[in-house]
Amino acid sequence: HMFHEQHLGQVIRRLISIRKDCKIHCRSEIKILHASHDLYAAEIDEKLVVKLGPGDFCPSADDYHIADRGHAWAIWKKV
């Protein structure tokens, strides 16, 4: 997808950049904040919050700001 669909490639590169900037890796700690049929939200290493699905979710605006988003997903970085 990254090499054959220009839009997806751009999104993937942005997500990789966010992951590197926050030093997220395969052994990062994950805390599930919500899991249901239309929403999954998790905090990663107390640095990022990820939301997948169409359900309504947003972490505290005092603690996190939006880093990237798309259709039915979003990522927030710790302030």
MMTF fields as JSON, N, C-alpha, C and O atoms, coordinates in Angstrom:
{
  "mmtfVersion": "1.0.0",
  "mmtfProducer": "UNKNOWN",
  "numBonds": 315,
  "numAtoms": 316,
  "numGroups": 79,
  "numChains": 1,
  "numModels": 1,
  "chainsPerModel": [1],
  "groupsPerChain": [79],
  "chainIdList": ["A"],
  "bondAtomList": [4, 2, 8, 6, 12, 10, 16, 14, 20, 18, 24, 22, 28, 26, 32, 30, 36, 34, 40, 38, 44, 42, 48, 46, 52, 50, 56, 54, 60, 58, 64, 62, 68, 66, 72, 70, 76, 74, 80, 78, 84, 82, 88, 86, 92, 90, 96, 94, 100, 98, 104, 102, 108, 106, 112, 110, 116, 114, 120, 118, 124, 122, 128, 126, 132, 130, 136, 134, 140, 138, 144, 142, 148, 146, 152, 150, 156, 154, 160, 158, 164, 162, 168, 166, 172, 170, 176, 174, 180, 178, 184, 182, 188, 186, 192, 190, 196, 194, 200, 198, 204, 202, 208, 206, 212, 210, 216, 214, 220, 218, 224, 222, 228, 226, 232, 230, 236, 234, 240, 238, 244, 242, 248, 246, 252, 250, 256, 254, 260, 258, 264, 262, 268, 266, 272, 270, 276, 274, 280, 278, 284, 282, 288, 286, 292, 290, 296, 294, 300, 298, 304, 302, 308, 306, 312, 310],
  "bondOrderList": [1, 1, 1, 1, 1, 1, 1, 1, 1, 1, 1, 1, 1, 1, 1, 1, 1, 1, 1, 1, 1, 1, 1, 1, 1, 1, 1, 1, 1, 1, 1, 1, 1, 1, 1, 1, 1, 1, 1, 1, 1, 1, 1, 1, 1, 1, 1, 1, 1, 1, 1, 1, 1, 1, 1, 1, 1, 1, 1, 1, 1, 1, 1, 1, 1, 1, 1, 1, 1, 1, 1, 1, 1, 1, 1, 1, 1, 1],
  "groupList": [{"groupName": "HIS", "atomNameList": ["N", "CA", "C", "O"], "elementList": ["N", "C", "C", "O"], "formalChargeList": [0, 0, 0, 0], "bondAtomList": [1, 0, 2, 1, 3, 2], "bondOrderList": [1, 1, 2], "singleLetterCode": "H", "chemCompType": "L-PEPTIDE LINKING"}, {"groupName": "MET", "atomNameList": ["N", "CA", "C", "O"], "elementList": ["N", "C", "C", "O"], "formalChargeList": [0, 0, 0, 0], "bondAtomList": [1, 0, 2, 1, 3, 2], "bondOrderList": [1, 1, 2], "singleLetterCode": "M", "chemCompType": "L-PEPTIDE LINKING"}, {"groupName": "PHE", "atomNameList": ["N", "CA", "C", "O"], "elementList": ["N", "C", "C", "O"], "formalChargeList": [0, 0, 0, 0], "bondAtomList": [1, 0, 2, 1, 3, 2], "bondOrderList": [1, 1, 2], "singleLetterCode": "F", "chemCompType": "L-PEPTIDE LINKING"}, {"groupName": "GLU", "atomNameList": ["N", "CA", "C", "O"], "elementList": ["N", "C", "C", "O"], "formalChargeList": [0, 0, 0, 0], "bondAtomList": [1, 0, 2, 1, 3, 2], "bondOrderList": [1, 1, 2], "singleLetterCode": "E", "chemCompType": "L-PEPTIDE LINKING"}, {"groupName": "GLN", "atomNameList": ["N", "CA", "C", "O"], "elementList": ["N", "C", "C", "O"], "formalChargeList": [0, 0, 0, 0], "bondAtomList": [1, 0, 2, 1, 3, 2], "bondOrderList": [1, 1, 2], "singleLetterCode": "Q", "chemCompType": "L-PEPTIDE LINKING"}, {"groupName": "LEU", "atomNameList": ["N", "CA", "C", "O"], "elementList": ["N", "C", "C", "O"], "formalChargeList": [0, 0, 0, 0], "bondAtomList": [1, 0, 2, 1, 3, 2], "bondOrderList": [1, 1, 2], "singleLetterCode": "L", "chemCompType": "L-PEPTIDE LINKING"}, {"groupName": "GLY", "atomNameList": ["N", "CA", "C", "O"], "elementList": ["N", "C", "C", "O"], "formalChargeList": [0, 0, 0, 0], "bondAtomList": [1, 0, 2, 1, 3, 2], "bondOrderList": [1, 1, 2], "singleLetterCode": "G", "chemCompType": "PEPTIDE LINKING"}, {"groupName": "VAL", "atomNameList": ["N", "CA", "C", "O"], "elementList": ["N", "C", "C", "O"], "formalChargeList": [0, 0, 0, 0], "bondAtomList": [1, 0, 2, 1, 3, 2], "bondOrderList": [1, 1, 2], "singleLetterCode": "V", "chemCompType": "L-PEPTIDE LINKING"}, {"groupName": "ILE", "atomNameList": ["N", "CA", "C", "O"], "elementList": ["N", "C", "C", "O"], "formalChargeList": [0, 0, 0, 0], "bondAtomList": [1, 0, 2, 1, 3, 2], "bondOrderList": [1, 1, 2], "singleLetterCode": "I", "chemCompType": "L-PEPTIDE LINKING"}, {"groupName": "ARG", "atomNameList": ["N", "CA", "C", "O"], "elementList": ["N", "C", "C", "O"], "formalChargeList": [0, 0, 0, 0], "bondAtomList": [1, 0, 2, 1, 3, 2], "bondOrderList": [1, 1, 2], "singleLetterCode": "R", "chemCompType": "L-PEPTIDE LINKING"}, {"groupName": "SER", "atomNameList": ["N", "CA", "C", "O"], "elementList": ["N", "C", "C", "O"], "formalChargeList": [0, 0, 0, 0], "bondAtomList": [1, 0, 2, 1, 3, 2], "bondOrderList": [1, 1, 2], "singleLetterCode": "S", "chemCompType": "L-PEPTIDE LINKING"}, {"groupName": "LYS", "atomNameList": ["N", "CA", "C", "O"], "elementList": ["N", "C", "C", "O"], "formalChargeList": [0, 0, 0, 0], "bondAtomList": [1, 0, 2, 1, 3, 2], "bondOrderList": [1, 1, 2], "singleLetterCode": "K", "chemCompType": "L-PEPTIDE LINKING"}, {"groupName": "ASP", "atomNameList": ["N", "CA", "C", "O"], "elementList": ["N", "C", "C", "O"], "formalChargeList": [0, 0, 0, 0], "bondAtomList": [1, 0, 2, 1, 3, 2], "bondOrderList": [1, 1, 2], "singleLetterCode": "D", "chemCompType": "L-PEPTIDE LINKING"}, {"groupName": "CYS", "atomNameList": ["N", "CA", "C", "O"], "elementList": ["N", "C", "C", "O"], "formalChargeList": [0, 0, 0, 0], "bondAtomList": [1, 0, 2, 1, 3, 2], "bondOrderList": [1, 1, 2], "singleLetterCode": "C", "chemCompType": "L-PEPTIDE LINKING"}, {"groupName": "ALA", "atomNameList": ["N", "CA", "C", "O"], "elementList": ["N", "C", "C", "O"], "formalChargeList": [0, 0, 0, 0], "bondAtomList": [1, 0, 2, 1, 3, 2], "bondOrderList": [1, 1, 2], "singleLetterCode": "A", "chemCompType": "L-PEPTIDE LINKING"}, {"groupName": "TYR", "atomNameList": ["N", "CA", "C", "O"], "elementList": ["N", "C", "C", "O"], "formalChargeList": [0, 0, 0, 0], "bondAtomList": [1, 0, 2, 1, 3, 2], "bondOrderList": [1, 1, 2], "singleLetterCode": "Y", "chemCompType": "L-PEPTIDE LINKING"}, {"groupName": "PRO", "atomNameList": ["N", "CA", "C", "O"], "elementList": ["N", "C", "C", "O"], "formalChargeList": [0, 0, 0, 0], "bondAtomList": [1, 0, 2, 1, 3, 2], "bondOrderList": [1, 1, 2], "singleLetterCode": "P", "chemCompType": "L-PEPTIDE LINKING"}, {"groupName": "TRP", "atomNameList": ["N", "CA", "C", "O"], "elementList": ["N", "C", "C", "O"], "formalChargeList": [0, 0, 0, 0], "bondAtomList": [1, 0, 2, 1, 3, 2], "bondOrderList": [1, 1, 2], "singleLetterCode": "W", "chemCompType": "L-PEPTIDE LINKING"}],
  "groupTypeList": [0, 1, 2, 0, 3, 4, 0, 5, 6, 4, 7, 8, 9, 9, 5, 8, 10, 8, 9, 11, 12, 13, 11, 8, 0, 13, 9, 10, 3, 8, 11, 8, 5, 0, 14, 10, 0, 12, 5, 15, 14, 14, 3, 8, 12, 3, 11, 5, 7, 7, 11, 5, 6, 16, 6, 12, 2, 13, 16, 10, 14, 12, 12, 15, 0, 8, 14, 12, 9, 6, 0, 14, 17, 14, 8, 17, 11, 11, 7],
  "groupIdList": [1, 2, 3, 4, 5, 6, 7, 8, 9, 10, 11, 12, 13, 14, 15, 16, 17, 18, 19, 20, 21, 22, 23, 24, 25, 26, 27, 28, 29, 30, 31, 32, 33, 34, 35, 36, 37, 38, 39, 40, 41, 42, 43, 44, 45, 46, 47, 48, 49, 50, 51, 52, 53, 54, 55, 56, 57, 58, 59, 60, 61, 62, 63, 64, 65, 66, 67, 68, 69, 70, 71, 72, 73, 74, 75, 76, 77, 78, 79],
  "secStructList": [7, 6, 6, 6, 7, 2, 2, 2, 2, 2, 2, 2, 2, 2, 2, 2, 2, 2, 2, 2, 2, 6, 6, 7, 7, 6, 6, 7, 7, 3, 3, 3, 3, 3, 3, 3, 6, 6, 3, 3, 3, 3, 3, 3, 6, 6, 6, 3, 3, 3, 3, 3, 1, 1, 1, 7, 7, 7, 7, 7, 6, 6, 6, 3, 3, 3, 3, 3, 3, 3, 6, 6, 3, 3, 3, 3, 3, 3, 7],
  "xCoordList": [0.816, 0.0, 0.864, 0.539, 1.95, 2.785, 3.36, 3.508, 3.677, 4.331, 3.366, 3.713, 2.168, 1.251, 0.096, -0.542, -0.189, -1.262, -0.669, -0.341, -0.533, 0.169, -0.4, 0.365, -1.716, -2.317, -1.975, -1.604, -2.094, -1.777, -0.298, 0.06, 0.547, 1.976, 2.297, 3.133, 1.621, 1.824, 1.377, 2.065, 0.234, -0.279, 0.676, 1.001, 1.122, 2.027, 3.331, 3.84, 3.871, 5.101, 4.883, 5.762, 3.73, 3.432, 3.339, 3.848, 2.689, 2.559, 3.919, 4.188, 4.757, 6.117, 6.876, 7.591, 6.72, 7.398, 6.925, 7.741, 5.631, 5.089, 5.647, 6.052, 5.663, 6.173, 7.641, 8.029, 8.456, 9.876, 10.072, 10.895, 9.318, 9.437, 9.127, 9.756, 8.164, 7.773, 8.536, 8.31, 9.439, 10.248, 9.38, 9.67, 8.313, 7.439, 8.089, 8.594, 8.076, 8.709, 7.855, 6.792, 8.313, 7.526, 7.298, 6.399, 8.079, 7.901, 7.282, 7.312, 6.729, 6.076, 4.882, 4.207, 4.637, 3.526, 2.215, 2.124, 1.213, -0.091, -1.137, -1.245, -1.902, -3.006, -4.298, -4.496, -5.16, -6.415, -7.363, -7.664, -7.821, -8.716, -10.182, -11.054, -10.447, -11.817, -11.765, -10.929, -12.659, -12.777, -14.243, -14.825, -14.83, -16.217, -16.369, -15.39, -17.594, -17.825, -17.486, -17.191, -17.519, -17.25, -16.094, -15.884, -15.344, -14.268, -13.204, -13.513, -11.942, -10.799, -9.915, -9.574, -9.542, -8.646, -7.597, -7.91, -6.356, -5.269, -4.247, -4.041, -3.609, -2.506, -1.218, -1.129, -0.227, 1.028, 2.159, 2.411, 2.83, 3.971, 3.666, 4.577, 2.407, 1.997, 2.459, 2.665, 2.62, 3.069, 2.062, 1.936, 1.347, 0.382, -0.938, -0.977, -2.016, -3.31, -3.773, -3.735, -4.214, -4.681, -6.143, -6.55, -6.94, -8.364, -8.63, -8.262, -9.27, -9.658, -11.151, -11.668, -11.842, -13.274, -14.086, -13.576, -15.36, -16.211, -16.763, -17.326, -16.621, -17.15, -16.518, -15.439, -17.206, -16.761, -15.749, -16.013, -14.586, -13.543, -12.573, -12.245, -12.12, -11.091, -10.434, -11.135, -9.092, -8.429, -8.478, -8.906, -8.047, -8.045, -7.259, -6.104, -7.906, -7.246, -6.104, -5.208, -6.127, -5.039, -3.771, -2.664, -3.944, -2.81, -2.325, -1.149, -3.218, -2.889, -3.356, -4.36, -2.613, -3.066, -3.045, -2.26, -3.903, -4.04, -2.738, -2.187, -2.264, -1.043, -1.372, -0.69, -2.426, -2.866, -4.231, -4.606, -4.967, -6.278, -6.707, -6.183, -7.673, -8.241, -9.654, -10.251, -10.187, -11.54, -11.572, -10.976, -12.259, -12.466, -11.18, -11.09, -10.194, -8.998, -8.373, -8.565, -7.629, -6.925, -5.789, -5.82, -4.779, -3.639, -3.368, -3.298, -3.217, -2.887, -1.525, -1.198, -0.721, 0.573, 0.445, -0.302, 1.182, 1.222, 1.789, 2.753, 1.175, 1.617, 2.891, 3.442],
  "yCoordList": [-1.189, 0.0, 1.258, 2.244, 1.215, 2.396, 2.853, 4.052, 1.921, 2.269, 2.387, 2.988, 1.834, 1.799, 2.783, 3.088, 3.285, 4.256, 5.482, 5.443, 6.561, 7.749, 8.26, 8.56, 8.363, 8.88, 7.999, 8.511, 6.687, 5.78, 5.846, 5.772, 5.982, 6.102, 7.315, 7.248, 8.44, 9.659, 9.446, 9.864, 8.801, 8.541, 7.62, 7.88, 6.563, 5.615, 6.306, 6.063, 7.158, 7.883, 8.816, 8.933, 9.477, 10.336, 9.509, 9.917, 8.344, 7.484, 6.956, 6.884, 6.596, 6.15, 7.273, 7.032, 8.485, 9.631, 9.865, 10.13, 9.769, 9.935, 8.852, 9.127, 7.627, 6.5, 6.723, 6.528, 7.13, 7.369, 8.536, 8.467, 9.606, 10.793, 10.469, 11.018, 9.583, 9.21, 7.994, 7.544, 7.466, 6.296, 5.088, 4.372, 4.884, 3.726, 2.534, 2.664, 1.382, 0.185, -1.046, -0.927, -2.208, -3.44, -3.84, -4.633, -3.318, -3.652, -2.501, -2.509, -1.525, -0.408, -0.902, -1.857, -0.236, -0.609, -0.078, 1.084, -0.939, -0.569, -0.696, -1.73, 0.365, 0.375, 0.573, 1.626, -0.424, -0.325, 0.585, 0.335, 1.635, 2.605, 2.29, 2.575, 1.709, 1.362, 0.296, 0.355, -0.668, -1.694, -2.088, -2.616, -1.833, -2.213, -2.508, -2.494, -2.773, -3.155, -2.037, -2.325, -0.773, 0.316, 1.234, 2.283, 0.829, 1.697, 0.912, 0.092, 1.179, 0.678, 1.884, 2.617, 2.097, 3.195, 2.669, 1.914, 3.072, 2.617, 3.726, 4.559, 3.716, 4.621, 3.82, 2.704, 4.38, 3.682, 4.445, 5.614, 3.752, 4.317, 5.674, 6.479, 5.937, 7.218, 8.394, 9.5, 8.135, 9.166, 9.424, 10.544, 8.375, 8.464, 7.854, 6.956, 8.337, 7.681, 7.436, 8.334, 6.201, 5.79, 5.411, 4.702, 5.887, 5.555, 4.942, 5.512, 3.779, 3.108, 2.845, 2.378, 3.135, 2.882, 4.16, 5.222, 4.059, 5.246, 5.771, 6.866, 5.032, 5.47, 6.768, 7.147, 7.453, 8.743, 8.547, 7.828, 9.199, 9.121, 10.275, 10.637, 10.848, 11.882, 11.937, 12.035, 11.876, 11.998, 13.451, 14.344, 13.674, 15.004, 15.994, 15.752, 17.107, 18.142, 18.797, 19.387, 18.701, 19.259, 18.42, 18.927, 17.128, 16.204, 15.842, 15.53, 15.88, 15.414, 16.394, 17.084, 16.45, 17.202, 16.261, 15.314, 16.533, 15.657, 15.665, 16.727, 14.494, 14.361, 14.04, 14.5, 13.243, 12.888, 12.234, 11.738, 12.232, 11.591, 11.283, 11.828, 10.394, 10.014, 9.526, 9.792, 8.816, 8.288, 7.193, 6.132, 7.439, 6.478, 6.12, 5.033, 7.002, 6.781, 8.145, 9.139, 8.156, 9.364, 8.988, 7.945, 9.863, 9.68, 11.013, 12.056, 10.961, 12.132, 11.924, 10.815, 13.001, 12.979, 13.709, 14.679, 13.229, 13.874, 15.285, 15.506, 16.229, 17.62, 17.759, 18.856],
  "zCoordList": [0.0, 0.0, 0.0, -0.661, 0.736, 0.878, -0.463, -0.697, -1.325, -2.58, -3.746, -4.763, -3.631, -4.767, -4.656, -5.664, -3.469, -3.289, -2.609, -1.423, -3.357, -2.878, -1.553, -0.636, -1.436, -0.205, 0.991, 2.048, 0.839, 1.954, 2.31, 3.486, 1.329, 1.583, 2.435, 3.335, 2.144, 2.93, 4.381, 5.312, 4.568, 5.918, 6.67, 7.828, 6.032, 6.676, 7.084, 8.178, 6.223, 6.565, 7.76, 8.614, 7.833, 8.992, 10.27, 11.314, 10.19, 11.37, 11.826, 13.025, 10.889, 11.224, 11.926, 12.898, 11.437, 12.039, 13.479, 14.361, 13.716, 15.069, 15.988, 17.117, 15.492, 16.293, 16.66, 17.812, 15.685, 15.96, 16.914, 17.826, 16.705, 17.552, 19.016, 19.921, 19.246, 20.616, 21.133, 22.256, 20.309, 20.678, 21.059, 22.018, 20.286, 20.467, 19.767, 18.652, 20.417, 19.858, 20.172, 20.781, 19.761, 19.906, 21.364, 21.646, 22.277, 23.697, 24.494, 25.724, 23.802, 24.481, 25.285, 24.901, 26.406, 27.276, 26.694, 26.298, 26.65, 26.12, 27.216, 27.875, 27.4, 28.358, 27.552, 26.946, 27.545, 26.807, 27.588, 28.755, 26.926, 27.548, 27.263, 28.084, 26.114, 25.732, 24.64, 23.738, 24.733, 23.69, 23.576, 24.523, 22.427, 22.163, 20.68, 19.934, 20.256, 18.86, 17.871, 16.711, 18.295, 17.36, 17.765, 17.156, 18.803, 19.264, 20.022, 20.887, 19.679, 20.434, 20.696, 19.767, 21.944, 22.297, 23.267, 24.187, 23.052, 23.907, 24.087, 23.204, 25.262, 25.546, 25.421, 25.932, 24.749, 24.514, 25.201, 24.91, 26.118, 26.869, 27.495, 27.695, 27.805, 28.377, 27.514, 28.013, 26.198, 25.259, 24.15, 23.656, 23.766, 22.673, 23.091, 23.932, 22.508, 22.6, 21.17, 20.329, 20.906, 19.583, 19.679, 20.6, 18.722, 18.641, 17.273, 16.246, 17.269, 16.026, 16.069, 17.084, 14.993, 14.918, 14.938, 15.293, 14.555, 14.43, 15.751, 15.778, 16.837, 18.134, 18.607, 18.153, 19.531, 20.042, 21.176, 22.139, 21.046, 22.074, 21.876, 20.746, 22.979, 22.941, 24.312, 25.319, 24.381, 25.68, 26.169, 25.437, 27.382, 27.979, 27.114, 26.764, 26.78, 25.985, 26.756, 26.151, 28.081, 28.889, 28.792, 28.97, 28.506, 28.479, 27.076, 26.892, 26.086, 24.737, 23.67, 23.843, 22.556, 21.387, 20.176, 20.125, 19.223, 18.057, 17.249, 16.96, 16.895, 16.098, 14.647, 13.731, 14.439, 13.088, 13.197, 14.259, 12.109, 12.106, 10.686, 9.715, 10.601, 9.319, 9.545, 10.588, 8.575, 8.688, 9.753, 9.567, 10.858, 11.953, 12.703, 13.274, 12.713, 13.54, 13.896, 13.195, 14.996, 15.411, 16.346, 16.999, 16.398, 17.297, 17.981, 17.333, 19.298, 20.095, 20.742, 21.165, 20.821, 21.509, 22.838, 22.963, 23.819, 25.134, 24.984, 24.251, 25.687, 25.643, 26.437, 26.534]
}
